Short mmCIF file of N, CA, C and O in Angstrom, two decimals:
data_model
loop_
_atom_site.label_atom_id
_atom_site.label_comp_id
_atom_site.label_asym_id
_atom_site.label_seq_id
_atom_site.Cartn_x
_atom_site.Cartn_y
_atom_site.Cartn_z
N MET A 1 0.85 -1.18 0.00
CA MET A 1 0.00 0.00 0.00
C MET A 1 0.90 1.24 0.00
O MET A 1 1.64 1.48 0.93
N ASN A 2 0.81 2.02 -1.06
CA ASN A 2 1.65 3.21 -1.19
C ASN A 2 0.90 4.42 -0.67
O ASN A 2 -0.20 4.72 -1.11
N ARG A 3 1.51 5.14 0.27
CA ARG A 3 0.85 6.28 0.92
C ARG A 3 1.08 7.60 0.20
O ARG A 3 0.45 8.58 0.51
N ILE A 4 2.02 7.63 -0.73
CA ILE A 4 2.30 8.86 -1.46
C ILE A 4 1.27 9.00 -2.58
O ILE A 4 1.11 8.08 -3.38
N PRO A 5 0.58 10.14 -2.64
CA PRO A 5 -0.43 10.32 -3.70
C PRO A 5 0.18 10.19 -5.10
O PRO A 5 1.34 10.54 -5.33
N VAL A 6 -0.62 9.67 -6.01
CA VAL A 6 -0.18 9.41 -7.38
C VAL A 6 0.40 10.67 -8.01
O VAL A 6 1.46 10.62 -8.65
N MET A 7 -0.26 11.80 -7.85
CA MET A 7 0.22 13.03 -8.49
C MET A 7 1.60 13.44 -7.99
O MET A 7 2.44 13.89 -8.76
N ILE A 8 1.86 13.24 -6.70
CA ILE A 8 3.17 13.57 -6.13
C ILE A 8 4.23 12.65 -6.70
O ILE A 8 5.32 13.08 -7.09
N ARG A 9 3.93 11.35 -6.78
CA ARG A 9 4.87 10.39 -7.38
C ARG A 9 5.15 10.74 -8.84
O ARG A 9 6.29 10.72 -9.28
N GLN A 10 4.09 11.08 -9.57
CA GLN A 10 4.26 11.44 -10.97
C GLN A 10 5.09 12.72 -11.12
O GLN A 10 5.94 12.80 -12.00
N ALA A 11 4.85 13.70 -10.27
CA ALA A 11 5.62 14.95 -10.34
C ALA A 11 7.09 14.69 -10.06
O ALA A 11 7.98 15.24 -10.73
N PHE A 12 7.37 13.83 -9.08
CA PHE A 12 8.76 13.48 -8.77
C PHE A 12 9.41 12.77 -9.95
O PHE A 12 10.52 13.10 -10.36
N LYS A 13 8.72 11.79 -10.52
CA LYS A 13 9.24 11.07 -11.68
C LYS A 13 9.45 12.02 -12.85
O LYS A 13 10.44 11.92 -13.57
N PHE A 14 8.49 12.93 -13.05
CA PHE A 14 8.59 13.90 -14.14
C PHE A 14 9.86 14.74 -13.97
O PHE A 14 10.57 15.01 -14.94
N GLY A 15 10.15 15.14 -12.74
CA GLY A 15 11.37 15.90 -12.46
C GLY A 15 12.62 15.09 -12.75
O GLY A 15 13.59 15.60 -13.32
N LEU A 16 12.63 13.82 -12.36
CA LEU A 16 13.78 12.95 -12.64
C LEU A 16 13.99 12.78 -14.15
O LEU A 16 15.12 12.81 -14.63
N VAL A 17 12.90 12.61 -14.87
CA VAL A 17 12.99 12.50 -16.33
C VAL A 17 13.56 13.80 -16.90
O VAL A 17 14.38 13.78 -17.82
N GLY A 18 13.17 14.93 -16.33
CA GLY A 18 13.70 16.22 -16.78
C GLY A 18 15.21 16.31 -16.59
O GLY A 18 15.92 16.82 -17.47
N VAL A 19 15.71 15.81 -15.48
CA VAL A 19 17.16 15.79 -15.25
C VAL A 19 17.84 14.89 -16.29
O VAL A 19 18.86 15.26 -16.87
N LEU A 20 17.26 13.72 -16.53
CA LEU A 20 17.80 12.81 -17.53
C LEU A 20 17.79 13.47 -18.92
O LEU A 20 18.76 13.37 -19.67
N ASN A 21 16.71 14.17 -19.24
CA ASN A 21 16.61 14.84 -20.55
C ASN A 21 17.70 15.88 -20.72
O ASN A 21 18.27 16.02 -21.81
N THR A 22 17.97 16.61 -19.67
CA THR A 22 19.03 17.62 -19.74
C THR A 22 20.37 16.95 -20.01
O THR A 22 21.14 17.42 -20.85
N ALA A 23 20.63 15.85 -19.34
CA ALA A 23 21.88 15.12 -19.57
C ALA A 23 21.96 14.61 -21.01
O ALA A 23 23.00 14.75 -21.66
N VAL A 24 20.87 14.04 -21.50
CA VAL A 24 20.85 13.54 -22.88
C VAL A 24 21.07 14.69 -23.86
O VAL A 24 21.88 14.60 -24.78
N ASP A 25 20.35 15.79 -23.66
CA ASP A 25 20.48 16.98 -24.51
C ASP A 25 21.93 17.44 -24.55
O ASP A 25 22.51 17.63 -25.63
N TRP A 26 22.53 17.62 -23.40
CA TRP A 26 23.91 18.11 -23.33
C TRP A 26 24.90 17.12 -23.94
O TRP A 26 25.83 17.52 -24.64
N LEU A 27 24.73 15.83 -23.65
CA LEU A 27 25.64 14.83 -24.21
C LEU A 27 25.58 14.81 -25.74
O LEU A 27 26.62 14.76 -26.40
N VAL A 28 24.38 14.84 -26.28
CA VAL A 28 24.24 14.86 -27.74
C VAL A 28 24.82 16.15 -28.30
O VAL A 28 25.55 16.13 -29.30
N TYR A 29 24.53 17.27 -27.65
CA TYR A 29 25.06 18.55 -28.12
C TYR A 29 26.59 18.54 -28.17
O TYR A 29 27.19 18.90 -29.17
N PHE A 30 27.21 18.11 -27.07
CA PHE A 30 28.68 18.10 -27.04
C PHE A 30 29.26 17.05 -27.98
O PHE A 30 30.33 17.27 -28.56
N ALA A 31 28.57 15.95 -28.17
CA ALA A 31 29.04 14.96 -29.15
C ALA A 31 29.01 15.54 -30.56
O ALA A 31 29.94 15.34 -31.35
N LEU A 32 27.95 16.29 -30.86
CA LEU A 32 27.83 16.88 -32.20
C LEU A 32 28.79 18.04 -32.42
O LEU A 32 29.27 18.26 -33.52
N THR A 33 29.04 18.81 -31.38
CA THR A 33 29.87 20.01 -31.55
C THR A 33 31.35 19.77 -31.30
O THR A 33 32.19 20.52 -31.79
N HIS A 34 31.68 18.74 -30.54
CA HIS A 34 33.08 18.48 -30.23
C HIS A 34 33.57 17.14 -30.75
O HIS A 34 34.76 16.92 -30.85
N GLY A 35 32.63 16.26 -31.08
CA GLY A 35 33.02 14.94 -31.54
C GLY A 35 32.95 14.80 -33.05
O GLY A 35 33.65 14.01 -33.64
N LEU A 36 32.09 15.58 -33.67
CA LEU A 36 31.91 15.51 -35.12
C LEU A 36 32.18 16.90 -35.70
O LEU A 36 31.46 17.84 -35.43
N ALA A 37 33.18 17.01 -36.52
CA ALA A 37 33.59 18.30 -37.06
C ALA A 37 32.49 18.98 -37.87
O ALA A 37 32.39 20.19 -37.91
N TYR A 38 31.63 18.20 -38.51
CA TYR A 38 30.58 18.76 -39.37
C TYR A 38 29.69 19.76 -38.62
O TYR A 38 29.33 20.79 -39.13
N PHE A 39 29.31 19.45 -37.38
CA PHE A 39 28.43 20.32 -36.62
C PHE A 39 29.18 21.35 -35.79
O PHE A 39 28.57 22.23 -35.22
N GLY A 40 30.48 21.22 -35.72
CA GLY A 40 31.26 22.12 -34.87
C GLY A 40 31.04 23.58 -35.15
O GLY A 40 31.03 24.40 -34.25
N ALA A 41 30.85 23.94 -36.41
CA ALA A 41 30.67 25.34 -36.77
C ALA A 41 29.22 25.78 -36.70
O ALA A 41 28.93 26.98 -36.76
N ASN A 42 28.29 24.86 -36.58
CA ASN A 42 26.88 25.21 -36.55
C ASN A 42 26.26 24.81 -35.22
O ASN A 42 25.55 23.81 -35.12
N LEU A 43 26.51 25.60 -34.21
CA LEU A 43 26.07 25.28 -32.85
C LEU A 43 24.55 25.28 -32.72
O LEU A 43 23.99 24.47 -32.00
N THR A 44 23.89 26.17 -33.42
CA THR A 44 22.43 26.26 -33.34
C THR A 44 21.78 25.01 -33.92
O THR A 44 20.84 24.46 -33.34
N PHE A 45 22.28 24.54 -35.05
CA PHE A 45 21.75 23.32 -35.65
C PHE A 45 21.98 22.13 -34.73
O PHE A 45 21.08 21.30 -34.52
N ALA A 46 23.16 22.05 -34.15
CA ALA A 46 23.47 20.96 -33.21
C ALA A 46 22.54 21.03 -32.00
O ALA A 46 22.07 20.00 -31.51
N LYS A 47 22.26 22.23 -31.53
CA LYS A 47 21.37 22.39 -30.37
C LYS A 47 19.96 21.96 -30.73
O LYS A 47 19.26 21.34 -29.91
N GLY A 48 19.52 22.26 -31.93
CA GLY A 48 18.19 21.82 -32.36
C GLY A 48 18.07 20.31 -32.37
O GLY A 48 17.07 19.74 -31.94
N ILE A 49 19.11 19.65 -32.85
CA ILE A 49 19.12 18.18 -32.86
C ILE A 49 19.14 17.63 -31.44
O ILE A 49 18.38 16.75 -31.08
N SER A 50 20.01 18.18 -30.60
CA SER A 50 20.13 17.66 -29.23
C SER A 50 18.85 17.90 -28.43
O SER A 50 18.43 17.03 -27.66
N TYR A 51 18.22 19.04 -28.63
CA TYR A 51 16.95 19.33 -27.94
C TYR A 51 15.88 18.33 -28.37
O TYR A 51 15.13 17.81 -27.55
N THR A 52 15.82 18.06 -29.66
CA THR A 52 14.84 17.10 -30.19
C THR A 52 15.06 15.71 -29.62
O THR A 52 14.10 15.03 -29.23
N VAL A 53 16.31 15.29 -29.53
CA VAL A 53 16.61 13.99 -28.93
C VAL A 53 16.17 13.97 -27.46
O VAL A 53 15.61 12.99 -26.98
N GLY A 54 16.40 15.07 -26.75
CA GLY A 54 15.95 15.18 -25.36
C GLY A 54 14.44 15.08 -25.23
O GLY A 54 13.92 14.42 -24.33
N VAL A 55 13.71 15.72 -26.14
CA VAL A 55 12.24 15.66 -26.11
C VAL A 55 11.77 14.24 -26.41
O VAL A 55 10.83 13.75 -25.76
N LEU A 56 12.39 13.56 -27.35
CA LEU A 56 12.02 12.17 -27.63
C LEU A 56 12.29 11.27 -26.43
O LEU A 56 11.49 10.39 -26.10
N ASN A 57 13.42 11.51 -25.76
CA ASN A 57 13.74 10.78 -24.54
C ASN A 57 12.66 11.04 -23.48
O ASN A 57 12.18 10.12 -22.82
N SER A 58 12.29 12.29 -23.34
CA SER A 58 11.26 12.68 -22.39
C SER A 58 9.93 11.98 -22.70
O SER A 58 9.25 11.48 -21.80
N PHE A 59 9.57 11.96 -23.97
CA PHE A 59 8.33 11.30 -24.38
C PHE A 59 8.33 9.84 -23.95
O PHE A 59 7.38 9.36 -23.34
N PHE A 60 9.39 9.14 -24.28
CA PHE A 60 9.47 7.71 -23.96
C PHE A 60 9.32 7.47 -22.46
O PHE A 60 8.48 6.67 -22.03
N TRP A 61 10.13 8.14 -21.65
CA TRP A 61 10.12 7.88 -20.21
C TRP A 61 8.85 8.37 -19.53
O TRP A 61 8.35 7.72 -18.62
N ASN A 62 8.33 9.52 -19.96
CA ASN A 62 7.09 10.00 -19.34
C ASN A 62 5.90 9.13 -19.74
O ASN A 62 5.02 8.88 -18.91
N LYS A 63 5.88 8.65 -20.97
CA LYS A 63 4.78 7.78 -21.39
C LYS A 63 4.83 6.44 -20.68
O LYS A 63 3.81 5.96 -20.18
N THR A 64 6.01 5.83 -20.62
CA THR A 64 6.10 4.47 -20.10
C THR A 64 6.30 4.40 -18.58
O THR A 64 5.82 3.45 -17.95
N TRP A 65 6.97 5.39 -17.99
CA TRP A 65 7.32 5.29 -16.58
C TRP A 65 6.54 6.29 -15.71
O TRP A 65 5.92 5.89 -14.73
N THR A 66 6.57 7.55 -16.06
CA THR A 66 5.93 8.56 -15.22
C THR A 66 4.42 8.39 -15.17
O THR A 66 3.82 8.31 -14.10
N PHE A 67 3.79 8.34 -16.34
CA PHE A 67 2.33 8.29 -16.41
C PHE A 67 1.79 6.90 -16.76
O PHE A 67 0.58 6.68 -16.70
N ARG A 68 2.68 5.99 -17.15
CA ARG A 68 2.28 4.62 -17.49
C ARG A 68 1.08 4.61 -18.44
O ARG A 68 0.08 3.92 -18.22
N SER A 69 1.22 5.39 -19.50
CA SER A 69 0.14 5.55 -20.46
C SER A 69 0.11 4.41 -21.46
O SER A 69 1.14 4.01 -22.00
N SER A 70 -1.08 3.89 -21.71
CA SER A 70 -1.25 2.85 -22.73
C SER A 70 -1.78 3.45 -24.03
O SER A 70 -2.04 2.71 -24.98
N ALA A 71 -1.90 4.76 -24.08
CA ALA A 71 -2.38 5.43 -25.30
C ALA A 71 -1.38 5.20 -26.43
O ALA A 71 -0.18 5.09 -26.21
N ALA A 72 -1.90 5.13 -27.63
CA ALA A 72 -1.05 4.91 -28.80
C ALA A 72 -0.09 6.07 -29.00
O ALA A 72 -0.45 7.23 -28.80
N THR A 73 1.13 5.74 -29.39
CA THR A 73 2.15 6.76 -29.64
C THR A 73 1.66 7.75 -30.68
O THR A 73 1.86 8.96 -30.55
N ARG A 74 0.98 7.27 -31.72
CA ARG A 74 0.53 8.16 -32.79
C ARG A 74 -0.47 9.21 -32.29
O ARG A 74 -0.60 10.27 -32.88
N SER A 75 -1.16 8.94 -31.19
CA SER A 75 -2.13 9.91 -30.68
C SER A 75 -1.55 10.81 -29.59
O SER A 75 -2.19 11.78 -29.19
N THR A 76 -0.35 10.51 -29.12
CA THR A 76 0.24 11.30 -28.04
C THR A 76 1.50 12.06 -28.41
O THR A 76 1.84 13.05 -27.77
N LEU A 77 2.20 11.62 -29.45
CA LEU A 77 3.48 12.24 -29.78
C LEU A 77 3.33 13.69 -30.23
O LEU A 77 4.05 14.57 -29.75
N LEU A 78 2.40 13.97 -31.14
CA LEU A 78 2.22 15.35 -31.61
C LEU A 78 1.77 16.28 -30.49
O LEU A 78 2.36 17.36 -30.32
N PRO A 79 0.76 15.91 -29.68
CA PRO A 79 0.41 16.79 -28.56
C PRO A 79 1.57 17.00 -27.59
O PRO A 79 1.74 18.09 -27.03
N PHE A 80 2.40 15.97 -27.40
CA PHE A 80 3.56 16.11 -26.53
C PHE A 80 4.55 17.13 -27.09
O PHE A 80 5.06 17.98 -26.37
N PHE A 81 4.82 17.04 -28.40
CA PHE A 81 5.74 18.00 -29.03
C PHE A 81 5.18 19.42 -28.98
O PHE A 81 5.91 20.37 -28.69
N ILE A 82 3.90 19.57 -29.22
CA ILE A 82 3.28 20.90 -29.16
C ILE A 82 3.37 21.46 -27.74
O ILE A 82 3.72 22.63 -27.55
N THR A 83 3.07 20.63 -26.76
CA THR A 83 3.19 21.06 -25.35
C THR A 83 4.60 21.53 -25.05
O THR A 83 4.79 22.57 -24.42
N ASN A 84 5.59 20.81 -25.54
CA ASN A 84 6.98 21.18 -25.28
C ASN A 84 7.41 22.42 -26.05
O ASN A 84 8.20 23.22 -25.55
N LEU A 85 6.88 22.62 -27.25
CA LEU A 85 7.19 23.84 -28.00
C LEU A 85 6.59 25.07 -27.31
O LEU A 85 7.25 26.11 -27.20
N VAL A 86 5.37 24.94 -26.83
CA VAL A 86 4.76 26.04 -26.07
C VAL A 86 5.56 26.24 -24.78
O VAL A 86 5.79 27.38 -24.36
N GLY A 87 6.00 25.15 -24.16
CA GLY A 87 6.84 25.25 -22.96
C GLY A 87 8.13 26.01 -23.23
O GLY A 87 8.57 26.81 -22.40
N LEU A 88 8.71 25.78 -24.38
CA LEU A 88 9.92 26.51 -24.76
C LEU A 88 9.63 28.00 -24.88
O LEU A 88 10.41 28.84 -24.41
N ALA A 89 8.49 28.34 -25.47
CA ALA A 89 8.09 29.75 -25.58
C ALA A 89 7.84 30.36 -24.20
O ALA A 89 8.23 31.50 -23.93
N ILE A 90 7.19 29.61 -23.33
CA ILE A 90 6.95 30.08 -21.96
C ILE A 90 8.28 30.31 -21.25
O ILE A 90 8.48 31.32 -20.58
N ASN A 91 9.20 29.37 -21.41
CA ASN A 91 10.49 29.46 -20.77
C ASN A 91 11.24 30.72 -21.20
O ASN A 91 11.73 31.49 -20.36
N THR A 92 11.34 30.94 -22.50
CA THR A 92 12.07 32.11 -22.98
C THR A 92 11.33 33.40 -22.65
O THR A 92 11.95 34.41 -22.34
N GLY A 93 10.00 33.36 -22.69
CA GLY A 93 9.21 34.54 -22.33
C GLY A 93 9.38 34.92 -20.87
O GLY A 93 9.57 36.10 -20.53
N LEU A 94 9.30 33.94 -19.98
CA LEU A 94 9.51 34.20 -18.55
C LEU A 94 10.92 34.72 -18.29
O LEU A 94 11.11 35.64 -17.48
N MET A 95 11.88 34.14 -18.97
CA MET A 95 13.27 34.60 -18.80
C MET A 95 13.39 36.06 -19.21
O MET A 95 13.99 36.87 -18.50
N GLN A 96 12.79 36.41 -20.34
CA GLN A 96 12.83 37.79 -20.84
C GLN A 96 12.17 38.75 -19.84
O GLN A 96 12.74 39.79 -19.50
N VAL A 97 10.99 38.41 -19.37
CA VAL A 97 10.27 39.28 -18.43
C VAL A 97 11.04 39.43 -17.13
O VAL A 97 11.20 40.54 -16.60
N CYS A 98 11.52 38.32 -16.61
CA CYS A 98 12.25 38.37 -15.33
C CYS A 98 13.53 39.21 -15.44
O CYS A 98 13.83 40.00 -14.56
N LEU A 99 14.26 39.01 -16.53
CA LEU A 99 15.52 39.73 -16.70
C LEU A 99 15.33 41.20 -17.03
O LEU A 99 15.96 42.07 -16.42
N HIS A 100 14.47 41.49 -18.00
CA HIS A 100 14.41 42.84 -18.56
C HIS A 100 13.28 43.70 -18.03
O HIS A 100 13.41 44.92 -18.01
N THR A 101 12.17 43.10 -17.61
CA THR A 101 11.07 43.89 -17.06
C THR A 101 11.18 43.98 -15.54
O THR A 101 11.12 45.07 -14.97
N LEU A 102 11.33 42.83 -14.90
CA LEU A 102 11.42 42.81 -13.44
C LEU A 102 12.83 43.06 -12.93
O LEU A 102 13.03 43.30 -11.75
N ARG A 103 13.82 42.95 -13.83
CA ARG A 103 15.22 43.16 -13.51
C ARG A 103 15.70 42.26 -12.35
O ARG A 103 16.42 42.70 -11.45
N LEU A 104 15.28 41.01 -12.43
CA LEU A 104 15.70 40.03 -11.43
C LEU A 104 17.09 39.51 -11.79
O LEU A 104 17.49 39.54 -12.96
N PRO A 105 17.82 39.02 -10.82
CA PRO A 105 19.13 38.43 -11.12
C PRO A 105 18.98 37.23 -12.07
O PRO A 105 17.94 36.57 -12.10
N GLU A 106 20.03 36.95 -12.82
CA GLU A 106 19.99 35.88 -13.81
C GLU A 106 19.58 34.54 -13.21
O GLU A 106 18.74 33.84 -13.76
N ILE A 107 20.16 34.17 -12.07
CA ILE A 107 19.85 32.86 -11.48
C ILE A 107 18.39 32.78 -11.04
O ILE A 107 17.73 31.76 -11.21
N VAL A 108 17.86 33.88 -10.51
CA VAL A 108 16.45 33.91 -10.10
C VAL A 108 15.57 33.79 -11.35
O VAL A 108 14.58 33.06 -11.36
N SER A 109 15.92 34.50 -12.39
CA SER A 109 15.17 34.46 -13.65
C SER A 109 15.18 33.05 -14.23
O SER A 109 14.16 32.55 -14.72
N LEU A 110 16.32 32.41 -14.17
CA LEU A 110 16.45 31.04 -14.68
C LEU A 110 15.57 30.08 -13.88
O LEU A 110 14.89 29.23 -14.45
N ILE A 111 15.56 30.24 -12.57
CA ILE A 111 14.73 29.38 -11.72
C ILE A 111 13.25 29.60 -12.00
O ILE A 111 12.48 28.64 -12.15
N VAL A 112 12.83 30.86 -12.11
CA VAL A 112 11.43 31.17 -12.40
C VAL A 112 11.02 30.58 -13.75
O VAL A 112 9.96 29.95 -13.88
N ALA A 113 11.86 30.77 -14.76
CA ALA A 113 11.56 30.25 -16.10
C ALA A 113 11.48 28.72 -16.09
O ALA A 113 10.57 28.14 -16.69
N THR A 114 12.39 28.09 -15.38
CA THR A 114 12.41 26.63 -15.32
C THR A 114 11.18 26.10 -14.58
O THR A 114 10.53 25.16 -15.04
N LEU A 115 10.84 26.69 -13.44
CA LEU A 115 9.68 26.24 -12.67
C LEU A 115 8.38 26.48 -13.43
O LEU A 115 7.47 25.64 -13.39
N GLY A 116 8.29 27.61 -14.12
CA GLY A 116 7.09 27.88 -14.92
C GLY A 116 6.91 26.86 -16.03
O GLY A 116 5.81 26.36 -16.27
N THR A 117 8.00 26.54 -16.69
CA THR A 117 7.96 25.56 -17.77
C THR A 117 7.67 24.17 -17.23
O THR A 117 6.89 23.41 -17.83
N LEU A 118 8.27 23.83 -16.11
CA LEU A 118 8.03 22.54 -15.48
C LEU A 118 6.54 22.38 -15.14
O LEU A 118 5.93 21.36 -15.43
N ALA A 119 5.96 23.41 -14.55
CA ALA A 119 4.53 23.36 -14.19
C ALA A 119 3.66 23.19 -15.44
O ALA A 119 2.72 22.39 -15.45
N TRP A 120 3.95 23.96 -16.48
CA TRP A 120 3.20 23.85 -17.74
C TRP A 120 3.31 22.44 -18.33
O TRP A 120 2.31 21.81 -18.63
N ASN A 121 4.53 21.97 -18.49
CA ASN A 121 4.74 20.67 -19.14
C ASN A 121 4.13 19.53 -18.33
O ASN A 121 3.53 18.62 -18.89
N PHE A 122 4.27 19.57 -17.01
CA PHE A 122 3.70 18.51 -16.18
C PHE A 122 2.17 18.52 -16.26
O PHE A 122 1.55 17.48 -16.48
N THR A 123 1.59 19.69 -16.12
CA THR A 123 0.13 19.79 -16.13
C THR A 123 -0.46 19.32 -17.45
O THR A 123 -1.41 18.52 -17.48
N LEU A 124 0.10 19.79 -18.56
CA LEU A 124 -0.42 19.37 -19.86
C LEU A 124 -0.14 17.90 -20.14
O LEU A 124 -0.99 17.20 -20.72
N SER A 125 1.01 17.41 -19.73
CA SER A 125 1.33 16.01 -19.92
C SER A 125 0.34 15.13 -19.15
O SER A 125 -0.15 14.13 -19.68
N LYS A 126 0.04 15.51 -17.93
CA LYS A 126 -0.87 14.72 -17.09
C LYS A 126 -2.31 14.81 -17.55
O LYS A 126 -3.00 13.80 -17.65
N LEU A 127 -2.77 16.03 -17.85
CA LEU A 127 -4.20 16.23 -18.10
C LEU A 127 -4.60 16.12 -19.57
O LEU A 127 -5.78 15.88 -19.87
N VAL A 128 -3.66 16.28 -20.48
CA VAL A 128 -4.01 16.27 -21.90
C VAL A 128 -3.29 15.14 -22.65
O VAL A 128 -3.93 14.28 -23.24
N VAL A 129 -1.97 15.16 -22.63
CA VAL A 129 -1.19 14.24 -23.46
C VAL A 129 -1.37 12.79 -23.02
O VAL A 129 -1.69 11.92 -23.83
N PHE A 130 -1.14 12.51 -21.74
CA PHE A 130 -1.18 11.14 -21.23
C PHE A 130 -2.36 10.89 -20.31
O PHE A 130 -2.28 10.05 -19.42
N LYS A 131 -3.45 11.62 -20.51
CA LYS A 131 -4.62 11.45 -19.63
C LYS A 131 -5.13 10.01 -19.70
O LYS A 131 -4.99 9.34 -20.73
N THR A 132 -5.66 9.57 -18.59
CA THR A 132 -6.15 8.18 -18.54
C THR A 132 -7.67 8.16 -18.60
O THR A 132 -8.33 9.09 -18.26
#
């Protein structure tokens, strides 16, 4: 009998998957920019690839482990990508507002942007993308 509410367990797992995604993103990015000369001069293109690999990693682990969704991949992958693209816009928008409008320190702005995006992505993933 597990006493921790399902939503708390899912939020914790979602956070762990986020840490894993960051590691995957960075590893792919550095492999492309420092391991393969072709991408070395095009950092933005390499970042786009590494971010996409991170999102795919996130999709797999959140679908199978965090939310244990049995929904078909074809019905969840596009909503997941859209949720993450909007999350990226929220992240950069919050960063911009915190830094330039509120004039908060960079680290505070980064934390606010990250927490805002985390809340958005978790809520949409739970209630829309992987709803049961």
